XYZ file of C-alpha atoms in Angstrom:
751
model
C 0.000 0.000 0.000
C 2.859 2.354 0.841
C 4.420 1.741 -2.558
C 1.165 2.573 -4.313
C 1.080 5.970 -2.602
C 4.524 6.782 -3.975
C 3.409 5.600 -7.419
C 0.331 7.848 -7.341
C 2.451 10.822 -6.266
C 4.853 10.169 -9.125
C 2.048 9.892 -11.688
C 0.545 13.155 -10.421
C 3.986 14.784 -10.719
C 4.345 13.624 -14.336
C 0.812 14.797 -15.152
C 1.482 18.267 -13.742
C 4.768 18.497 -15.674
C 3.014 17.548 -18.914
C 0.253 20.110 -18.344
C 2.775 22.867 -17.628
C 4.802 21.842 -20.676
C 1.733 21.975 -22.906
C 0.760 25.383 -21.570
C 4.259 26.815 -22.031
C 4.580 25.354 -25.530
C 1.380 27.154 -26.507
C 2.798 30.493 -25.370
C 4.434 32.633 -28.012
C 7.228 35.051 -27.239
C 8.537 37.919 -29.265
C 11.892 37.265 -30.936
C 14.257 40.205 -31.322
C 17.773 40.621 -32.621
C 20.290 43.231 -31.474
C 23.086 44.864 -33.426
C 25.935 46.433 -31.426
C 27.943 49.405 -32.584
C 30.492 50.827 -30.097
C 31.709 47.977 -27.849
C 34.139 49.560 -25.351
C 33.881 52.412 -22.843
C 36.786 54.671 -23.726
C 35.366 58.129 -23.018
C 32.138 60.025 -22.331
C 30.257 63.083 -23.622
C 28.346 65.167 -21.096
C 24.968 66.176 -22.541
C 23.602 69.475 -21.227
C 20.893 71.778 -22.568
C 22.980 72.887 -25.549
C 24.699 69.648 -26.511
C 23.519 67.733 -29.564
C 24.920 64.263 -30.142
C 24.244 62.564 -33.487
C 25.222 59.190 -34.921
C 24.735 58.094 -38.522
C 24.454 54.383 -39.304
C 22.702 51.900 -41.595
C 19.639 49.879 -40.588
C 20.270 46.163 -40.995
C 16.659 45.006 -40.650
C 13.151 45.867 -41.870
C 11.484 46.270 -38.463
C 13.447 48.465 -36.077
C 11.899 48.478 -32.596
C 14.190 50.810 -30.721
C 17.693 51.846 -29.752
C 19.569 51.395 -26.434
C 22.229 54.023 -25.705
C 24.785 53.605 -22.922
C 25.299 56.426 -20.441
C 27.057 56.978 -17.117
C 26.561 59.268 -14.159
C 27.874 59.715 -10.624
C 24.847 61.649 -9.398
C 21.187 60.880 -8.952
C 18.859 62.391 -11.529
C 15.983 64.641 -10.506
C 13.523 64.981 -13.398
C 15.896 65.018 -16.338
C 14.822 63.410 -19.618
C 16.751 62.480 -22.738
C 15.099 62.902 -26.140
C 15.919 60.785 -29.173
C 14.923 61.466 -32.790
C 15.580 59.224 -35.763
C 15.862 60.853 -39.211
C 16.386 59.586 -42.720
C 20.023 60.557 -43.336
C 19.348 61.423 -47.003
C 15.991 63.207 -47.006
C 15.988 64.470 -43.409
C 12.531 62.946 -42.818
C 11.648 62.389 -39.140
C 11.034 58.660 -38.779
C 10.429 58.289 -35.012
C 11.065 60.028 -31.700
C 10.909 59.222 -27.980
C 11.647 60.945 -24.667
C 12.736 58.890 -21.646
C 13.176 59.892 -17.996
C 16.735 59.252 -16.862
C 17.289 56.869 -13.982
C 20.443 56.301 -11.982
C 21.368 52.630 -11.863
C 24.310 51.109 -10.060
C 25.155 47.805 -11.664
C 26.550 45.188 -9.257
C 28.274 47.863 -7.153
C 30.680 48.528 -10.005
C 29.753 51.762 -11.747
C 26.912 54.197 -12.206
C 26.178 53.274 -15.786
C 23.446 51.631 -17.772
C 21.653 51.446 -21.116
C 18.590 53.594 -21.710
C 16.090 52.276 -24.246
C 14.265 54.513 -26.738
C 11.176 53.168 -28.484
C 11.801 54.159 -32.117
C 9.742 51.929 -34.453
C 10.658 52.098 -38.146
C 9.452 49.668 -40.827
C 10.594 48.972 -44.382
C 13.904 50.857 -44.190
C 16.395 48.011 -44.449
C 19.862 49.063 -45.714
C 18.852 52.740 -45.389
C 21.142 55.275 -43.709
C 19.567 56.984 -40.686
C 20.673 59.613 -38.214
C 20.069 59.357 -34.459
C 19.944 62.721 -32.627
C 20.109 62.894 -28.804
C 19.378 66.030 -26.793
C 18.442 66.872 -23.206
C 14.695 67.381 -22.990
C 14.124 70.487 -20.838
C 16.403 72.097 -18.255
C 18.192 69.820 -15.828
C 20.534 69.936 -12.872
C 22.281 66.615 -13.518
C 23.724 65.959 -16.942
C 24.109 62.447 -18.331
C 27.372 61.353 -19.933
C 26.983 59.298 -23.094
C 29.638 56.624 -23.556
C 31.797 56.652 -26.684
C 34.128 53.978 -27.983
C 37.234 53.706 -30.133
C 36.147 50.266 -31.316
C 32.995 49.144 -33.047
C 31.404 46.113 -34.669
C 29.076 47.812 -37.175
C 29.913 51.038 -38.961
C 28.635 54.338 -37.561
C 29.671 57.987 -37.620
C 29.576 60.301 -34.564
C 28.814 64.039 -34.739
C 29.027 66.269 -31.645
C 27.511 69.744 -31.986
C 27.983 69.580 -35.744
C 31.589 68.375 -35.663
C 32.682 64.860 -36.600
C 34.560 62.575 -34.243
C 36.788 59.547 -34.689
C 35.096 57.847 -31.729
C 31.805 55.987 -31.980
C 28.687 56.179 -29.847
C 28.033 53.042 -27.772
C 24.518 51.885 -28.620
C 22.488 48.886 -29.782
C 19.650 48.596 -32.276
C 16.841 46.120 -31.700
C 14.901 44.531 -34.565
C 11.657 42.552 -34.456
C 12.139 39.059 -35.951
C 8.685 37.532 -35.390
C 7.364 35.265 -32.672
C 8.428 31.868 -31.380
C 6.952 29.381 -28.956
C 10.336 27.977 -27.805
C 8.793 24.518 -27.820
C 12.114 22.686 -28.168
C 13.638 24.439 -25.182
C 10.491 24.022 -23.067
C 10.294 20.326 -23.876
C 13.994 19.918 -23.133
C 13.602 21.581 -19.724
C 10.564 19.433 -18.980
C 12.467 16.283 -19.878
C 15.173 17.316 -17.418
C 12.620 17.880 -14.639
C 10.744 14.626 -15.313
C 13.999 12.674 -15.598
C 15.234 13.999 -12.268
C 11.871 13.285 -10.648
C 11.935 9.762 -12.106
C 15.411 9.095 -10.725
C 14.347 10.378 -7.311
C 11.150 8.268 -7.427
C 13.007 5.097 -8.375
C 15.539 5.587 -5.601
C 12.686 5.755 -3.105
C 10.278 3.321 -4.740
C 12.750 0.607 -5.686
C 15.401 1.232 -3.047
C 16.640 -1.345 -0.609
C 14.579 -2.049 2.463
C 11.135 -2.627 0.946
C 11.660 -6.367 0.632
C 13.057 -6.755 4.143
C 10.213 -4.785 5.679
C 7.627 -6.832 3.770
C 9.284 -10.115 4.711
C 9.055 -9.279 8.393
C 5.306 -8.960 8.010
C 5.037 -12.182 5.970
C 3.689 -10.300 2.973
C 6.439 -10.635 0.417
C 5.015 -13.820 -1.138
C 1.425 -12.611 -1.092
C 1.605 -10.724 -4.357
C -1.319 -10.770 -6.706
C 0.546 -9.296 -9.623
C 3.282 -11.547 -11.007
C 4.928 -8.589 -12.767
C 5.325 -6.802 -9.480
C 6.869 -9.942 -7.947
C 9.297 -10.178 -10.833
C 10.239 -6.500 -10.391
C 11.053 -7.135 -6.728
C 13.310 -10.058 -7.628
C 14.934 -8.023 -10.404
C 15.697 -5.140 -8.064
C 17.258 -7.527 -5.558
C 19.719 -8.692 -8.186
C 20.281 -5.620 -10.331
C 18.978 -2.720 -8.244
C 22.328 -1.014 -7.738
C 23.230 -1.366 -11.400
C 19.906 0.134 -12.479
C 20.382 3.064 -10.084
C 23.837 3.787 -11.491
C 22.533 3.680 -15.076
C 19.667 6.023 -14.205
C 21.863 8.465 -12.311
C 24.685 8.736 -14.827
C 22.322 8.545 -17.785
C 20.496 11.571 -16.431
C 23.742 13.472 -15.784
C 25.093 12.672 -19.256
C 21.847 13.872 -20.775
C 22.043 17.139 -18.833
C 25.708 17.638 -19.749
C 24.795 17.266 -23.436
C 21.803 19.563 -22.935
C 24.019 22.328 -21.540
C 26.489 21.782 -24.368
C 23.732 22.084 -26.975
C 22.056 25.229 -25.649
C 25.039 26.920 -24.008
C 28.517 25.954 -25.147
C 27.650 25.163 -28.765
C 25.807 28.454 -29.241
C 28.661 30.444 -27.711
C 31.180 28.732 -29.973
C 29.057 29.235 -33.077
C 27.941 32.823 -32.456
C 30.881 34.330 -30.563
C 33.796 32.179 -31.686
C 34.736 30.959 -28.190
C 36.327 27.714 -29.393
C 38.270 27.269 -26.145
C 34.962 26.498 -24.410
C 34.856 23.053 -25.993
C 38.027 21.946 -24.225
C 37.056 23.581 -20.951
C 33.596 22.051 -20.991
C 34.982 18.596 -21.817
C 37.176 18.812 -18.710
C 34.258 20.109 -16.649
C 32.004 17.298 -17.876
C 34.589 14.699 -16.842
C 34.964 16.336 -13.411
C 31.189 16.401 -13.000
C 30.922 12.676 -13.664
C 33.841 11.961 -11.318
C 32.179 14.031 -8.587
C 28.899 12.174 -9.107
C 30.711 8.818 -8.937
C 32.448 9.849 -5.714
C 29.203 11.036 -4.125
C 27.422 7.833 -5.127
C 30.293 5.732 -3.775
C 30.348 7.317 -0.305
C 26.540 7.438 -0.020
C 25.377 4.130 -1.506
C 28.347 1.769 -1.540
C 30.782 2.735 1.212
C 27.968 4.114 3.430
C 30.299 6.231 5.545
C 29.337 8.156 8.653
C 27.723 11.477 7.882
C 30.721 13.645 8.825
C 33.015 11.419 6.738
C 30.638 11.614 3.793
C 30.721 15.386 4.012
C 34.458 15.658 3.285
C 34.583 14.107 -0.224
C 31.192 15.586 -1.128
C 32.148 19.139 -0.143
C 35.619 18.808 -1.650
C 34.368 17.625 -5.039
C 31.426 20.040 -5.229
C 33.474 22.949 -3.882
C 36.105 22.361 -6.559
C 33.423 22.473 -9.252
C 32.034 25.746 -7.898
C 35.551 27.161 -7.707
C 35.971 26.471 -11.426
C 32.621 27.689 -12.768
C 32.309 30.774 -10.505
C 35.194 32.778 -11.919
C 37.673 34.828 -9.925
C 36.380 38.326 -9.029
C 32.746 37.319 -9.695
C 31.917 36.490 -6.060
C 30.516 39.564 -4.231
C 33.333 41.921 -3.188
C 35.998 39.339 -4.038
C 38.470 41.912 -5.457
C 38.633 43.665 -2.068
C 38.858 40.285 -0.283
C 41.794 39.383 -2.534
C 43.505 42.661 -1.606
C 42.989 41.957 2.105
C 44.338 38.407 1.855
C 47.264 39.654 -0.225
C 48.180 42.193 2.447
C 48.188 39.414 5.047
C 50.307 37.300 2.698
C 52.850 40.143 2.693
C 53.041 39.867 6.485
C 53.613 36.119 6.279
C 56.406 36.639 3.738
C 58.047 39.479 5.683
C 57.378 42.162 3.076
C 57.304 45.614 4.727
C 54.251 47.841 4.688
C 53.940 50.743 2.293
C 54.349 54.216 3.680
C 51.196 55.385 1.892
C 47.816 54.819 3.535
C 45.707 52.420 1.497
C 48.700 51.046 -0.414
C 50.578 47.742 -0.212
C 53.375 46.115 -2.160
C 52.345 43.687 -4.880
C 54.208 41.842 -7.552
C 53.872 43.740 -10.803
C 52.437 40.479 -12.101
C 49.612 40.765 -9.543
C 48.525 44.368 -10.131
C 45.223 43.493 -11.730
C 43.578 46.409 -13.509
C 40.851 44.238 -15.016
C 39.299 42.953 -11.782
C 36.387 45.402 -11.839
C 35.506 44.490 -15.422
C 35.415 40.781 -14.588
C 32.865 41.064 -11.782
C 30.034 40.080 -14.106
C 30.447 36.368 -14.842
C 30.642 35.706 -18.571
C 32.495 33.854 -21.285
C 35.318 36.398 -21.068
C 35.961 35.260 -17.487
C 36.315 31.678 -18.686
C 38.623 32.803 -21.477
C 40.856 34.580 -18.962
C 40.945 31.443 -16.791
C 41.706 29.260 -19.828
C 44.657 31.436 -20.802
C 46.097 32.196 -17.335
C 45.324 29.216 -15.089
C 48.677 27.482 -15.574
C 50.894 30.511 -16.186
C 54.008 31.322 -14.172
C 54.768 34.830 -12.964
C 56.545 36.940 -15.565
C 57.548 39.851 -13.317
C 57.878 39.164 -9.570
C 59.366 42.556 -8.706
C 57.373 44.593 -6.166
C 55.548 47.856 -6.709
C 53.179 49.953 -4.600
C 49.526 49.468 -5.413
C 46.297 50.980 -4.052
C 44.028 48.392 -2.427
C 40.724 48.134 -0.569
C 40.691 46.417 2.805
C 37.818 44.508 4.408
C 39.398 44.245 7.851
C 36.792 46.674 9.175
C 34.181 43.898 8.962
C 36.341 41.012 10.155
C 39.737 40.315 11.670
C 42.810 38.893 9.982
C 42.018 35.397 11.221
C 39.260 35.095 8.611
C 41.846 35.536 5.846
C 44.557 33.189 7.122
C 43.736 30.215 4.812
C 43.448 32.441 1.740
C 46.689 34.244 2.604
C 48.511 30.923 3.091
C 47.392 29.726 -0.338
C 48.381 32.990 -2.037
C 51.759 32.925 -0.254
C 52.469 29.394 -1.481
C 51.571 30.491 -4.997
C 53.972 33.409 -4.775
C 56.760 31.226 -3.376
C 56.264 28.800 -6.276
C 56.416 31.770 -8.671
C 52.923 31.104 -9.984
C 50.990 33.769 -11.847
C 48.175 35.859 -10.404
C 45.307 33.503 -11.291
C 46.872 30.225 -10.046
C 47.950 31.975 -6.826
C 44.392 33.200 -6.219
C 43.022 29.744 -7.034
C 45.350 28.305 -4.394
C 43.965 30.857 -1.941
C 40.440 29.720 -2.855
C 41.372 26.054 -2.428
C 42.885 26.602 1.030
C 39.766 28.525 2.039
C 37.654 25.540 0.937
C 39.859 23.106 2.863
C 39.587 25.131 6.066
C 35.812 25.328 5.669
C 35.606 21.558 5.203
C 37.642 20.921 8.367
C 35.445 23.243 10.449
C 32.187 21.746 9.178
C 33.516 18.183 9.533
C 33.927 18.630 13.282
C 30.616 20.487 13.496
C 28.693 17.620 11.847
C 30.548 15.082 13.955
C 29.847 16.845 17.255
C 26.261 18.047 16.920
C 23.887 15.469 18.492
C 20.703 16.565 16.711
C 20.112 18.014 13.250
C 23.188 16.479 11.581
C 21.466 16.177 8.216
C 20.143 19.741 8.361
C 23.617 21.057 9.175
C 25.160 19.067 6.335
C 22.584 20.398 3.864
C 23.149 23.991 4.968
C 26.904 23.464 4.601
C 26.606 22.203 0.995
C 24.058 24.738 -0.198
C 25.225 26.228 -3.520
C 25.712 29.644 -1.917
C 27.668 28.096 0.984
C 30.024 26.259 -1.385
C 30.415 29.326 -3.599
C 31.515 31.466 -0.663
C 33.707 28.717 0.808
C 35.469 28.180 -2.532
C 36.317 31.879 -2.919
C 38.702 34.338 -1.273
C 35.778 35.873 0.630
C 35.786 35.604 4.425
C 32.207 34.300 4.363
C 33.415 30.692 4.193
C 35.371 31.117 7.427
C 32.493 32.953 9.119
C 30.028 30.225 8.167
C 32.385 27.433 9.233
C 33.073 29.062 12.595
C 29.377 29.712 13.211
C 28.488 26.094 12.385
C 31.168 24.833 14.774
C 30.009 27.191 17.515
C 26.373 26.104 17.182
C 27.398 22.440 17.071
C 29.359 22.718 20.318
C 26.564 24.748 21.933
C 23.896 22.197 21.005
C 26.223 19.416 22.157
C 26.748 20.787 25.675
C 23.017 21.488 25.982
C 21.690 18.093 24.896
C 24.569 15.813 25.867
C 24.427 13.827 29.105
C 28.173 14.208 29.591
C 29.590 16.845 31.890
C 31.247 19.904 30.440
C 34.879 19.464 29.516
C 37.611 22.035 29.197
C 37.763 21.375 25.441
C 34.055 22.119 25.039
C 34.255 25.398 26.948
C 37.431 26.465 25.129
C 35.985 25.737 21.694
C 32.772 27.641 22.448
C 34.704 30.552 23.952
C 36.984 30.836 20.912
C 34.374 30.469 18.158
C 31.772 32.550 20.008
C 34.204 35.425 20.576
C 34.998 35.502 16.858
C 31.310 35.396 15.982
C 30.479 38.228 18.390
C 32.729 40.746 16.647
C 32.511 39.957 12.942
C 30.412 42.110 10.570
C 29.673 44.768 13.160
C 28.539 42.229 15.781
C 25.264 41.375 14.055
C 25.518 37.758 15.223
C 25.763 38.617 18.927
C 22.288 37.147 19.743
C 23.644 33.699 18.848
C 26.140 34.056 21.675
C 23.333 33.642 24.241
C 23.005 29.929 23.402
C 25.017 28.735 26.479
C 22.307 30.145 28.773
C 20.108 27.180 27.807
C 22.226 25.086 30.182
C 20.318 26.599 33.111
C 17.010 24.888 32.315
C 17.897 22.158 29.794
C 20.621 20.053 31.414
C 19.520 17.627 34.116
C 21.205 17.939 37.500
C 23.262 20.873 36.269
C 26.326 21.529 38.440
C 27.130 24.930 39.882
C 30.377 25.145 37.914
C 28.449 24.467 34.696
C 26.190 27.414 35.459
C 29.261 29.537 36.111
C 30.648 28.426 32.740
C 27.443 29.478 30.980
C 27.533 32.902 32.635
C 31.263 33.238 31.939
C 30.846 32.403 28.238
C 27.960 34.820 27.779
C 29.850 37.580 29.602
C 32.941 36.883 27.494
C 30.984 37.260 24.264
C 29.331 40.490 25.405
C 32.714 41.845 26.482
C 34.248 40.941 23.115
C 31.346 42.639 21.338
C 31.566 45.812 23.426
C 35.347 45.976 23.184
C 35.358 45.526 19.432
C 32.309 47.568 18.475
C 31.565 49.983 21.327
C 33.144 53.037 19.689
C 31.341 52.368 16.414
C 27.996 51.936 18.210
C 28.435 55.200 20.115
C 29.262 57.066 16.928
C 26.128 55.706 15.273
C 23.967 56.758 18.208
C 25.460 60.253 18.057
C 24.881 60.678 14.322
C 22.296 63.322 13.485
C 19.744 62.565 10.803
C 20.598 64.273 7.539
C 24.356 64.324 8.123
C 25.180 60.798 6.969
C 25.182 59.413 3.453
C 25.883 55.973 2.053
C 24.512 53.134 -0.004
C 24.814 52.497 -3.706
C 23.773 56.032 -4.647
C 25.571 57.859 -1.806
C 22.323 59.379 -0.571
C 21.065 60.331 2.866
C 20.536 57.180 4.958
C 18.771 56.312 8.210
C 20.299 56.837 11.683
C 19.672 55.402 15.163
C 18.180 58.669 16.359
C 15.631 58.758 13.585
C 14.536 55.152 14.176
C 14.167 55.690 17.929
C 12.077 58.804 17.420
C 9.970 57.104 14.727
C 9.299 53.562 16.041
C 6.268 52.994 13.790
C 8.378 53.864 10.770
C 11.047 51.396 11.951
C 8.518 48.566 12.268
C 7.130 49.433 8.849
C 10.583 49.207 7.314
C 10.978 45.655 8.591
C 7.533 44.490 7.496
C 7.937 46.056 4.055
C 11.340 44.373 3.734
C 9.835 40.949 4.348
C 7.055 41.738 1.867
C 9.223 43.215 -0.906
C 12.587 41.534 -0.404
C 11.705 38.274 1.370
C 11.504 36.112 -1.746
C 14.769 37.514 -3.114
C 16.587 36.947 0.172
C 15.218 33.403 0.484
C 16.246 32.667 -3.087
C 19.751 33.970 -2.412
C 19.959 31.963 0.830
C 19.140 28.729 -1.010
C 21.594 29.459 -3.832
C 19.151 30.751 -6.424
C 21.370 33.783 -7.166
C 25.040 32.983 -7.635
C 28.179 34.886 -8.651
C 27.490 38.597 -8.101
C 23.779 37.727 -7.765
C 23.446 37.925 -11.548
C 23.342 34.183 -12.336
C 19.778 33.096 -11.591
C 19.210 29.376 -11.101
C 15.840 28.008 -12.238
C 13.095 28.031 -9.633
C 12.432 24.298 -9.832
C 15.997 23.679 -8.597
C 15.517 26.132 -5.725
C 12.228 24.447 -4.787
C 13.871 21.007 -4.772
C 16.598 22.336 -2.470
C 13.990 23.806 -0.139
C 12.011 20.548 -0.066
C 15.085 18.498 0.837
C 16.027 20.932 3.592
C 12.504 20.754 5.018
C 12.622 16.951 4.844
C 15.825 17.032 6.873
C 13.847 18.695 9.680
C 11.598 15.646 10.142
C 12.681 13.840 13.277
C 13.740 10.226 13.016
C 12.950 7.530 15.536
C 15.079 7.564 18.707
C 16.496 10.986 17.831
C 16.839 13.651 20.524
C 13.631 15.609 20.988
C 13.850 19.401 21.294
C 11.225 20.720 23.761
C 8.957 23.612 22.878
C 10.613 26.041 25.320
C 13.990 25.398 23.721
C 12.562 26.015 20.260
C 11.037 29.291 21.399
C 14.372 30.449 22.816
C 16.332 29.405 19.722
C 13.677 31.000 17.520
C 14.053 34.274 19.415
C 17.830 34.155 18.957
C 17.432 33.547 15.221
C 14.855 36.317 14.922
C 17.071 38.723 16.889
C 20.015 37.939 14.618
C 17.837 38.511 11.565
C 16.796 41.912 12.943
C 20.425 42.837 13.641
C 21.497 41.892 10.116
C 18.719 43.972 8.599
C 19.473 46.843 11.004
C 23.108 46.919 9.904
C 22.048 47.359 6.283
C 19.391 49.879 7.273
C 22.003 52.109 8.930
C 24.715 51.643 6.321
C 23.004 51.199 2.979
C 19.309 52.192 2.889
C 18.377 55.671 1.569
C 15.638 57.486 3.508
C 13.539 57.699 0.345
C 12.927 53.928 0.498
C 10.285 52.365 2.739
C 12.100 49.019 2.962
C 15.613 47.860 3.831
C 17.954 47.290 0.920
C 21.397 45.720 0.697
C 20.780 42.614 2.843
C 21.578 39.347 1.069
C 20.364 35.876 1.918
C 23.904 34.603 2.467
C 24.115 36.802 5.574
C 21.559 34.466 7.193
C 23.607 31.271 6.804
C 25.248 31.476 10.276
C 21.864 31.175 12.019
C 19.907 29.199 9.411
C 20.564 25.980 11.365
C 18.712 27.396 14.389
C 15.646 27.985 12.220
C 15.759 24.380 11.021
C 16.127 23.089 14.591
C 13.002 25.041 15.523
C 11.090 23.303 12.714
C 11.778 19.834 14.128
C 8.736 18.243 15.783
C 7.325 14.927 16.910
C 4.181 15.179 14.751
C 6.066 13.811 11.728
C 8.700 11.096 12.066
C 10.693 9.010 9.597
C 10.775 5.313 10.376
C 13.025 4.302 7.521
C 16.521 5.716 7.280
C 16.705 7.562 3.966
C 19.433 10.044 4.935
C 21.978 8.678 2.453
C 19.484 8.802 -0.409
C 18.662 12.409 0.501
C 22.350 13.348 0.626
C 22.871 11.738 -2.775
C 19.925 13.694 -4.193
C 21.250 16.942 -2.718
C 24.691 16.284 -4.226
C 23.137 15.650 -7.648
C 21.167 18.896 -7.357
C 24.397 20.770 -6.586
C 25.951 19.253 -9.704
C 22.941 20.406 -11.741
C 23.423 23.902 -10.297
C 27.050 23.848 -11.470
C 25.944 22.945 -14.987
C 23.173 25.538 -14.861
C 25.710 28.242 -14.035
C 27.525 27.440 -17.274
C 24.221 27.372 -19.183
C 22.989 30.687 -17.767
C 26.315 32.421 -18.377
C 26.610 31.305 -21.998
C 22.928 31.253 -22.921
């Protein structure tokens, strides 16, 4: 009967997928084609009331929809508008015109630049020369700067106030090419979803344990259907072989799918022939990682903490390769910070200039800012530089950005060690940074290994949080987030251990909690200080608690508060003393909120939080689960995010004989998690959110990883329980999903 339920669920799943596929195949989408003209940003033209910028070019299609022109600005526009007119270059006939309000956009924290789109429809003018004229519409206080280029793909001619220029205007034309239903792509995606669901169903439906359970109840021979009986016998003999064929058949299909719709298109349309070799290597590594995960989960059946090491190492390596250097949030500044610490390790003296350090001339990387958006050019750079030795190891002063204000040097020790080894071996910039990434991943794995081993309840939930795509991305980068997450997981594991273990407190337990908790209390402005109240649960949770154990709990809590006050007291006082209207910040360098304003307007403060959950909650949850990778510009499909969420929720179901967490404990842990959430949002409210917004901006889901485990512990209950141990199957499924995410990153980047 139980097997029939799973069969009905699977059939319903397939039916829903087919209905959605049919509906999406019936939809028709507009197909457009873009033609680029200027392709680099070499200079700008400031457009004021008297400036007239014109560009003459030839239309390459019959149905022009509009034109996108690139502009930059360092100030926020008020009510300025830019007007575009399109003329026939021969007759002077006005073909179309549009006026668009200018909007300041900061792209990925890199620059204040964007494309503005003008709706300029023109039909039946293919191969005709036209002239685009841009002027400021009405008086303004902020003038836009149009971007011009020395290089171009298609021919155009730039005129500024009646005078010709050798440079070219950076713009794109968009042509209407008809409609398409994208049936092939929709069907391909549906096949992927159904195939994955089928593999998951067969692992559960035909997995080991059904026959043994039925035999105990003397029902295995009472089978009305002879086909079903034959299937049981077949699975006994060839079950593992069938699982392997299904798993690797699905992965091979998905690898070929990504090649067809990602790599092949990029090679054909852009000429990136190197991608074939890179993707062949990646495909082999993906299959090796899948084989390793299957081996430790289904064949070797290791303990959970031992399974974590090869799984995290293989998946982390894949993420390190597909998430290019400099594309992780703020990684260029993290690289500078780790490099400065590497100088200390190698005995290189400090620079006499504030904000400067010594770097090898080889390592002065002027292209880091341009590589922050993950694309094929990032992969090309990695392909060309990954195995290069340093050409010039002489030192020169270089301006850098430090992140030590948010975290201490200890969070950069692994990265600095890796970079130092790369420099000693005379490796180039990229291989040295990759070594720094690899050492960061290794340190993260060690921390989480002990955390999973120690924690007495919620092992599976902790393991899933540790191998979330966003967790592995940050761990396999030079960012300090991997160290912060690893330390927080270890701290929570020790805290839960001393609370729910029957053993008396040991010196090692207290020392580990004191060390990790003190680090957690001071990092990122002390936003994680509520987590440091966990030891207080000893007072009511431990049976026959000794007086010295109570003293230890008080001592640990006092130590964390002291570390927080010592490290952040001056900063907190300065924030309290700040007068509203005197502080600016955020992406647009506008007036931001202050403590005084929030205290005097409590209703407004509550409204900011509620609006944040309403307007930003889905984005933050998506980022937390790994739906937005790289610099949050690689969006993983929602069905993958939903599968990750479902597996994490399944990990919260308590198994038989597992430690039960009482309601009072859940309430306390829930309050700590909620307090930490409020502190994280408050930090972004006071440092990043302009007063013109009615919600908090700047907070990312990855900031919630250090306390996500507490939320999952609160979700555990005795209403649902799992009688059959399916942890290894769930871990295998989660590992396969991570591999799919890796392949999806490549697809989304090249698509």
